[in-house]
Coordinates of C-alpha atoms in Angstrom, one line a residue:
M1 CA 7.9 0.3 -29.5
S2 CA 11.5 1.6 -30.0
E3 CA 14.2 1.7 -27.3
V4 CA 14.4 5.5 -27.6
V5 CA 10.7 5.8 -26.7
V6 CA 11.1 3.3 -23.9
G7 CA 14.1 5.4 -22.6
L8 CA 12.0 8.6 -22.8
L9 CA 9.2 6.9 -20.9
G10 CA 11.6 5.8 -18.3
F11 CA 12.8 9.3 -17.8
A12 CA 9.2 10.5 -17.7
C13 CA 8.5 8.0 -14.9
I14 CA 11.5 9.1 -12.8
V15 CA 10.6 12.8 -13.3
A16 CA 7.1 12.1 -12.3
I17 CA 8.3 10.4 -9.1
V18 CA 10.8 13.1 -8.2
V19 CA 8.3 16.0 -8.8
T20 CA 5.6 14.2 -6.8
L21 CA 8.1 13.7 -3.9
F22 CA 9.3 17.3 -4.2
K23 CA 5.7 18.6 -3.8
S24 CA 5.0 16.1 -1.0
K25 CA 1.9 14.9 -2.8
T26 CA 2.3 11.3 -1.5
L27 CA 4.7 9.0 0.3
P28 CA 7.7 7.6 -1.5
S29 CA 6.4 4.0 -1.2
I30 CA 3.2 5.0 -3.1
A31 CA 5.0 6.9 -5.8
F32 CA 7.4 4.0 -6.3
I33 CA 4.4 1.7 -7.0
V34 CA 2.0 3.9 -8.9
F35 CA 4.3 5.5 -11.6
P36 CA 6.2 2.3 -12.5
M37 CA 2.9 0.5 -12.8
I38 CA 1.6 3.2 -15.2
L39 CA 4.9 2.8 -17.1
A40 CA 4.3 -1.0 -17.1
L41 CA 0.8 -0.5 -18.5
I42 CA 2.1 1.7 -21.3
L43 CA 4.9 -0.8 -22.1
V44 CA 2.4 -3.7 -22.2
L45 CA -0.1 -1.8 -24.4
G46 CA 2.8 -0.9 -26.7
G47 CA 3.9 -4.5 -27.0
Y48 CA 7.3 -4.0 -25.4
Y49 CA 6.5 -6.3 -22.4
S50 CA 3.8 -8.8 -21.5
W51 CA 2.0 -8.9 -18.2
E52 CA 3.9 -12.1 -17.5
N53 CA 7.1 -10.2 -18.0
I54 CA 6.0 -7.4 -15.6
G55 CA 5.2 -10.0 -12.9
K56 CA 8.7 -11.6 -13.3
L57 CA 10.4 -8.1 -13.2
I58 CA 8.6 -7.2 -10.0
K59 CA 9.4 -10.5 -8.4
S60 CA 13.0 -10.0 -9.3
G61 CA 12.9 -6.5 -7.7
F62 CA 11.7 -8.0 -4.5
S63 CA 14.5 -10.5 -4.4
S64 CA 17.0 -7.6 -4.1
T65 CA 15.1 -5.4 -1.6
G66 CA 13.9 -8.2 0.8
P67 CA 17.1 -8.6 2.8
T68 CA 17.6 -4.8 3.0
A69 CA 14.1 -4.4 4.4
A70 CA 14.7 -7.1 7.0
L71 CA 17.9 -5.5 8.0
F72 CA 16.3 -2.1 8.5
V73 CA 13.4 -3.5 10.6
F74 CA 15.5 -5.4 13.0
S75 CA 18.2 -2.8 13.3
V76 CA 15.7 -0.1 14.2
L77 CA 14.1 -2.4 16.7
Y78 CA 17.4 -3.3 18.3
F79 CA 18.8 0.2 18.7
G80 CA 15.3 1.3 19.8
I81 CA 15.4 -1.2 22.6
M82 CA 19.0 -0.1 23.6
T83 CA 17.8 3.5 23.7
D84 CA 14.8 2.7 25.8
A85 CA 17.0 0.6 28.2
G86 CA 19.2 3.7 28.7
M87 CA 22.4 2.3 27.2
F88 CA 23.2 5.4 25.2
D89 CA 22.2 7.7 28.1
V90 CA 24.8 6.1 30.3
I91 CA 27.5 6.4 27.7
I92 CA 26.7 10.0 27.0
G93 CA 26.5 10.9 30.7
K94 CA 30.0 9.4 31.3
L95 CA 31.5 11.2 28.4
M96 CA 30.0 14.6 29.4
L97 CA 31.8 14.3 32.8
L98 CA 35.0 14.7 30.8
V99 CA 34.0 17.9 29.0
K100 CA 33.1 20.2 31.9
D101 CA 33.2 23.8 30.6
N102 CA 35.7 23.5 27.8
V103 CA 34.2 24.9 24.5
I104 CA 36.3 22.8 22.2
G105 CA 35.5 19.8 24.4
V106 CA 31.8 20.5 24.0
C107 CA 32.2 20.5 20.2
V108 CA 34.1 17.3 20.3
M109 CA 31.6 15.7 22.6
T110 CA 28.8 16.8 20.2
A111 CA 30.5 14.9 17.4
I112 CA 31.0 11.9 19.6
I113 CA 27.4 11.8 20.8
A114 CA 26.2 12.2 17.1
L115 CA 28.5 9.3 16.1
I116 CA 27.2 7.1 18.9
G117 CA 23.6 8.2 18.5
H118 CA 23.6 7.6 14.8
L119 CA 24.6 3.9 15.1
D120 CA 20.9 3.1 14.3
G121 CA 21.1 5.0 11.0
G122 CA 18.0 7.0 11.9
G123 CA 18.4 10.8 11.5
A124 CA 15.3 11.6 13.5
S125 CA 16.3 9.5 16.5
T126 CA 19.9 11.0 16.4
F127 CA 18.6 14.5 16.4
C128 CA 16.4 13.6 19.3
I129 CA 19.4 12.4 21.2
V130 CA 22.0 15.0 20.3
V131 CA 20.0 18.3 20.2
P132 CA 18.1 17.9 23.5
A133 CA 21.2 16.7 25.3
M134 CA 23.6 19.4 24.0
L135 CA 21.4 22.4 23.4
P136 CA 21.2 23.4 27.1
V137 CA 25.0 23.1 27.3
Y138 CA 25.5 25.3 24.2
K139 CA 23.1 27.9 25.6
K140 CA 24.8 27.9 29.0
M141 CA 28.2 28.3 27.3
H142 CA 26.9 31.0 24.8
M143 CA 27.6 28.8 21.8
R144 CA 25.5 29.0 18.6
P145 CA 22.9 26.3 18.0
S146 CA 23.9 26.4 14.3
T147 CA 27.3 25.2 15.3
L148 CA 25.7 22.3 17.1
L149 CA 23.8 21.3 14.0
R150 CA 26.8 21.7 11.7
I151 CA 29.0 19.4 13.8
A152 CA 26.1 16.9 14.3
V153 CA 25.2 16.7 10.6
I154 CA 28.8 16.1 9.5
S155 CA 29.2 13.4 12.1
M156 CA 25.9 11.8 11.2
G157 CA 26.8 11.9 7.5
V158 CA 29.9 9.8 8.2
L159 CA 28.0 7.2 10.4
N160 CA 25.3 7.1 7.7
L161 CA 27.6 4.8 5.8
M162 CA 26.7 2.0 8.1
P163 CA 25.2 -1.0 6.3
W164 CA 21.9 -0.6 8.1
A165 CA 21.6 3.1 7.3
G166 CA 19.3 4.2 4.6
P167 CA 21.7 5.4 1.8
T168 CA 24.0 2.4 2.0
M169 CA 21.0 0.1 2.0
R170 CA 19.5 1.9 -1.0
A171 CA 22.8 1.8 -2.9
A172 CA 23.3 -1.9 -2.1
T173 CA 19.8 -2.6 -3.3
V174 CA 20.5 -0.9 -6.6
L175 CA 23.8 -2.8 -6.9
G176 CA 22.1 -6.1 -6.0
I177 CA 24.5 -6.9 -3.2
E178 CA 24.4 -7.2 0.6
A179 CA 24.6 -3.8 2.4
S180 CA 27.4 -5.3 4.5
S181 CA 29.5 -6.0 1.4
L182 CA 29.2 -2.4 0.2
W183 CA 30.1 -1.2 3.7
Q184 CA 33.3 -3.2 3.7
T185 CA 34.3 -1.2 0.6
L186 CA 33.3 2.1 2.3
L187 CA 34.9 1.2 5.7
P188 CA 38.3 2.9 5.1
I189 CA 36.6 6.1 3.9
Q190 CA 34.3 6.0 7.0
A191 CA 37.3 5.5 9.3
C192 CA 39.0 8.6 7.9
G193 CA 35.8 10.5 7.9
I194 CA 35.3 9.9 11.6
V195 CA 38.7 11.4 12.3
L196 CA 37.9 14.3 10.0
A197 CA 34.6 14.9 11.7
L198 CA 36.4 15.2 15.0
V199 CA 38.8 17.7 13.4
V200 CA 35.9 19.7 12.1
A201 CA 34.5 19.7 15.7
V202 CA 37.8 21.1 17.0
L203 CA 37.9 23.8 14.4
N204 CA 34.3 24.8 15.2
G205 CA 35.3 24.9 18.9
I206 CA 38.2 27.2 18.2
I207 CA 35.8 29.5 16.1
E208 CA 33.3 29.6 19.0
Q209 CA 36.0 30.3 21.5
K210 CA 37.3 33.2 19.4
R211 CA 33.9 34.8 19.3
G212 CA 33.7 34.8 23.1
A213 CA 31.9 31.6 23.9
G214 CA 32.4 29.8 27.2
L215 CA 31.3 30.1 30.9
N216 CA 33.9 32.9 31.4
G217 CA 34.0 34.2 27.9
R218 CA 33.1 37.6 26.5
L219 CA 29.5 36.6 25.7
A220 CA 28.9 35.4 29.3
K221 CA 28.2 38.9 30.6
E222 CA 25.2 39.4 28.3
A223 CA 23.6 35.9 28.6
G224 CA 21.2 34.9 31.4
A225 CA 21.3 31.7 33.3
H226 CA 19.4 28.7 32.0
S227 CA 17.9 26.0 34.1
A228 CA 18.4 22.3 33.6
E229 CA 14.6 21.6 33.8
E230 CA 14.4 20.6 30.1
E231 CA 17.0 17.8 30.6
A232 CA 15.3 16.6 33.7
A233 CA 11.9 16.5 32.0
A234 CA 13.4 14.6 29.0
S235 CA 15.0 12.0 31.2
E236 CA 11.8 11.5 33.3
E237 CA 9.8 10.4 30.2
N238 CA 11.8 7.2 29.8
K239 CA 12.6 6.5 33.4
D240 CA 10.2 3.5 33.6
L241 CA 11.9 1.8 30.6
A242 CA 15.5 2.4 31.7
R243 CA 17.5 -0.7 32.8
P244 CA 20.7 0.7 34.4
K245 CA 21.5 -2.6 36.0
L246 CA 21.7 -4.2 32.6
F247 CA 24.1 -1.7 31.1
I248 CA 27.1 -4.0 31.0
F249 CA 25.0 -6.8 29.5
N250 CA 23.6 -4.4 26.8
I251 CA 27.1 -3.1 25.9
I252 CA 28.4 -6.7 25.5
L253 CA 25.4 -7.7 23.5
T254 CA 25.8 -4.7 21.2
I255 CA 29.5 -5.4 20.6
A256 CA 28.6 -9.0 19.8
V257 CA 26.0 -8.0 17.3
I258 CA 28.3 -5.5 15.5
A259 CA 31.2 -8.1 15.6
L260 CA 28.9 -10.7 14.1
L261 CA 27.9 -8.2 11.4
I262 CA 31.5 -7.4 10.6
K263 CA 32.4 -11.1 10.4
D264 CA 29.8 -11.4 7.6
I265 CA 29.1 -15.1 8.5
F266 CA 25.3 -14.7 8.1
P267 CA 23.2 -12.3 6.0
S268 CA 23.4 -8.8 7.5
Y269 CA 19.9 -8.9 9.1
V270 CA 20.5 -12.1 11.1
P271 CA 22.7 -10.5 13.8
F272 CA 20.0 -8.0 14.5
M273 CA 17.3 -10.6 14.5
I274 CA 19.3 -12.5 17.2
G275 CA 20.1 -9.2 19.0
V276 CA 16.5 -8.1 19.1
A277 CA 15.3 -11.5 20.5
V278 CA 18.0 -11.5 23.3
A279 CA 17.7 -7.8 24.1
I280 CA 13.9 -7.8 24.5
L281 CA 13.8 -11.0 26.5
V282 CA 16.4 -9.8 29.0
N283 CA 15.5 -6.1 29.3
Y284 CA 11.7 -6.4 29.0
P285 CA 10.4 -9.9 30.1
G286 CA 6.7 -10.5 29.6
A287 CA 4.7 -10.5 26.4
K288 CA 2.7 -7.4 27.3
M289 CA 5.8 -5.2 27.8
Q290 CA 7.5 -6.7 24.7
K291 CA 4.5 -5.8 22.6
K292 CA 4.6 -2.3 24.0
I293 CA 8.3 -1.9 23.1
I294 CA 7.9 -3.2 19.6
N295 CA 4.8 -1.0 19.0
M296 CA 6.8 2.0 20.1
H297 CA 9.4 1.5 17.3
S298 CA 7.2 -0.1 14.6
G299 CA 6.3 3.2 12.9
P300 CA 9.8 4.1 11.5
A301 CA 10.5 0.4 10.7
L302 CA 7.2 0.0 8.8
M303 CA 7.7 3.3 7.0
M304 CA 11.1 2.4 5.6
C305 CA 10.1 -1.2 5.0
S306 CA 7.1 -0.1 2.9
T307 CA 9.4 2.3 1.0
L308 CA 11.8 -0.6 0.2
M309 CA 8.9 -2.8 -0.9
G310 CA 7.7 0.0 -3.2
A311 CA 11.2 0.4 -4.5
A312 CA 11.1 -3.3 -5.4
V313 CA 8.4 -2.4 -8.0
L314 CA 10.4 0.5 -9.2
M315 CA 13.6 -1.5 -9.4
G316 CA 12.0 -4.4 -11.0
I317 CA 10.2 -2.6 -13.8
L318 CA 13.0 -0.1 -14.6
V319 CA 16.2 -2.0 -13.8
K320 CA 15.7 -5.7 -14.0
D321 CA 16.2 -7.7 -17.2
I322 CA 14.0 -10.1 -19.1
E323 CA 16.0 -12.4 -21.5
G324 CA 15.8 -11.1 -25.0
V325 CA 14.4 -7.7 -24.1
T326 CA 16.4 -4.5 -23.3
S327 CA 15.6 -3.2 -19.8
V328 CA 14.1 0.2 -19.4
I329 CA 17.2 1.5 -17.5
T330 CA 19.5 0.3 -20.3
C331 CA 17.3 2.2 -22.8
M332 CA 17.6 5.3 -20.7
S333 CA 21.3 4.9 -20.3
N334 CA 21.8 4.4 -24.0
L335 CA 19.8 7.5 -24.7
I336 CA 22.0 9.6 -22.4
S337 CA 25.3 8.1 -23.4
S338 CA 24.5 9.0 -27.0
I339 CA 24.5 12.7 -26.1
L340 CA 27.0 12.7 -23.2
P341 CA 30.5 13.9 -24.1
S342 CA 33.0 11.0 -23.8
A343 CA 35.4 13.1 -21.7
L344 CA 32.6 13.6 -19.1
G345 CA 31.5 10.0 -19.1
Q346 CA 35.0 8.6 -18.4
H347 CA 35.2 10.7 -15.3
L348 CA 31.6 10.2 -14.1
P349 CA 32.4 9.2 -10.5
L350 CA 34.4 12.4 -10.0
V351 CA 31.7 14.6 -11.6
I352 CA 29.0 12.9 -9.4
G353 CA 31.1 13.4 -6.3
I354 CA 31.6 17.1 -6.9
L355 CA 27.9 17.7 -7.7
S356 CA 26.5 15.4 -5.0
V357 CA 26.2 18.1 -2.2
P358 CA 24.4 20.7 -4.4
L359 CA 22.1 18.0 -5.8
A360 CA 21.3 16.9 -2.3
L361 CA 19.5 20.2 -1.7
A362 CA 17.0 19.3 -4.5
F363 CA 16.8 15.5 -4.2
D364 CA 15.5 13.5 -1.3
T365 CA 17.4 10.3 -0.5
D366 CA 14.9 7.9 -2.2
S367 CA 14.8 9.7 -5.5
Y368 CA 18.5 10.2 -5.5
F369 CA 19.5 6.6 -5.0
Y370 CA 16.5 4.7 -6.5
G371 CA 16.1 7.2 -9.4
M372 CA 19.5 8.6 -10.2
L373 CA 21.9 5.9 -9.2
P374 CA 20.6 3.2 -11.7
V375 CA 20.8 5.8 -14.5
M376 CA 24.3 6.9 -13.6
I377 CA 25.4 3.2 -13.4
G378 CA 23.9 2.6 -16.8
I379 CA 25.7 5.6 -18.2
G380 CA 29.0 4.6 -16.7
E381 CA 28.7 1.2 -18.2
G382 CA 28.4 2.8 -21.6
F383 CA 31.8 4.4 -21.0
G384 CA 33.5 1.4 -19.4
V385 CA 33.1 2.7 -15.8
S386 CA 32.1 0.0 -13.3
A387 CA 29.1 0.4 -11.0
M388 CA 31.0 0.4 -7.7
P389 CA 33.0 3.6 -8.1
I390 CA 29.8 5.4 -9.1
A391 CA 28.0 4.0 -6.1
V392 CA 30.8 5.0 -3.8
A393 CA 30.8 8.5 -5.1
M394 CA 27.1 8.9 -4.7
V395 CA 26.9 7.2 -1.3
V396 CA 29.9 8.9 0.3
C397 CA 29.5 12.4 -1.1
R398 CA 25.7 12.4 -0.8
N399 CA 25.8 11.1 2.7
C400 CA 27.8 14.2 3.8
A401 CA 24.9 16.4 2.7
T402 CA 22.0 14.3 3.8
F403 CA 21.0 16.3 6.9
I404 CA 21.3 19.8 5.3
S405 CA 18.8 18.9 2.7
P406 CA 15.3 20.3 3.2
M407 CA 14.0 17.2 1.3
V408 CA 15.0 15.0 4.2
P409 CA 12.3 15.1 7.0
A410 CA 14.9 14.5 9.7
T411 CA 16.6 17.8 8.8
L412 CA 13.4 19.7 9.5
L413 CA 13.1 17.9 12.9
G414 CA 16.7 18.9 13.8
V415 CA 16.4 22.6 13.0
G416 CA 13.1 22.6 14.8
L417 CA 14.6 21.1 18.0
A418 CA 17.5 23.5 17.8
D419 CA 15.3 26.5 17.0
V420 CA 17.3 27.3 13.9
D421 CA 15.8 28.4 10.6
I422 CA 16.3 25.9 7.8
K423 CA 17.8 28.6 5.5
D424 CA 20.3 29.6 8.2
H425 CA 21.2 25.9 8.8
I426 CA 21.9 25.5 5.1
K427 CA 23.8 28.8 4.9
N428 CA 26.0 28.0 7.9
S429 CA 26.7 24.4 7.0
F430 CA 26.7 24.1 3.2
L431 CA 30.4 25.1 2.5
W432 CA 31.6 23.0 5.4
V433 CA 29.7 20.0 4.2
W434 CA 30.7 20.4 0.6
G435 CA 34.4 20.8 1.6
F436 CA 34.1 17.7 3.8
S437 CA 32.5 15.8 1.0
I438 CA 35.2 16.6 -1.5
I439 CA 37.9 15.6 1.1
C440 CA 36.2 12.3 1.6
M441 CA 36.1 11.8 -2.2
L442 CA 39.9 12.6 -2.4
I443 CA 40.5 10.0 0.3
A444 CA 38.6 7.4 -1.7
I445 CA 40.7 8.3 -4.8
V446 CA 44.0 8.1 -2.8
L447 CA 42.9 4.7 -1.4
G448 CA 42.1 3.4 -4.9
I449 CA 38.4 2.9 -4.0
M450 CA 37.2 5.5 -6.5
P451 CA 39.6 5.7 -9.5
L452 CA 39.6 9.0 -11.5

């Protein structure tokens, strides 16, 4: 079997995965297992690999995804415990006292809450924190819910660069490095992005103010009063789990976990393993209560973990090498590089960065990073472009657009909670997000993280 045929089969495998995910025919974890195994069967029957080779490739794939899966499981559990204990509620409550009825202040506070809420890297959980907390305020002050979503998704996109967030973990998995190592490269961009997100919030506040928003604005005359019953009902649900007396302890513990993660003394999942153990013992003593808490957060953790394990099969068969045999991804890269103009290939990170936001509307996160990133890295290598700038371009620029993509389930949750149509959300946020993405890319170029 020739390398050209292997490359074509590799592309067919990726197309099959992407189409299946687009049509929601199955879960990503299932698609990542089934289609690569079909490819493996064809390659074995064609004499390109043996079954022993396939076993070694899959085992190699698991070696790169195992740490990432552990990081995700324990980070989800940790921040879930902190949310149940009410740590974030106390922080948000204190910050809201500073805003009062200032329109620009409300927009800035939206950004801050989104930044804090997205520390766990979970889009769904962040929307569940930001939208229910801020939507009553927006309605009372006659501000558009679409503005709330715009500010939130841009802030969430910046925080989505955290090492335990999905895109960074996926990119690190493809690169074969620790997520915390990739994060250290992205940290200067993230710091600038946080400042930029707050600037975006201020600009949106000015726009809302000009259109008459505010308690005493032009729109106040035509809007009715809204009760605070929704907020009261939401807070009542988790009242039994709240641990207000342990707020200081939980804050100190969280700072310690993050500090240990930044120090990079242990593998990135170890600080969260320790954090989960200490947090659940102190906040919820007793095996029965601890089992209840873990069960409450096991769904999202298991879902992502199964996806990462499925990705191990995909990564193993398509990306990993067997001595003396050209890997599938190399065959694919060689196929593309043979027809790609050299001028385009030499500036691949820049091209990817510019196109990432439009592509995000058509690609879900898994297919984008597990399907496209390895191919782009392979193409870049053919033109002498290292993997890191390509990964930085894809992670930074794609992250900005994660939560305007209809292919991301959390986006649908967010627009549903805010009662905004998905097409209106995309229409109102797309150009803001694209501009934000390009500015972040320019920052990466200026800092020398992503050379032209």
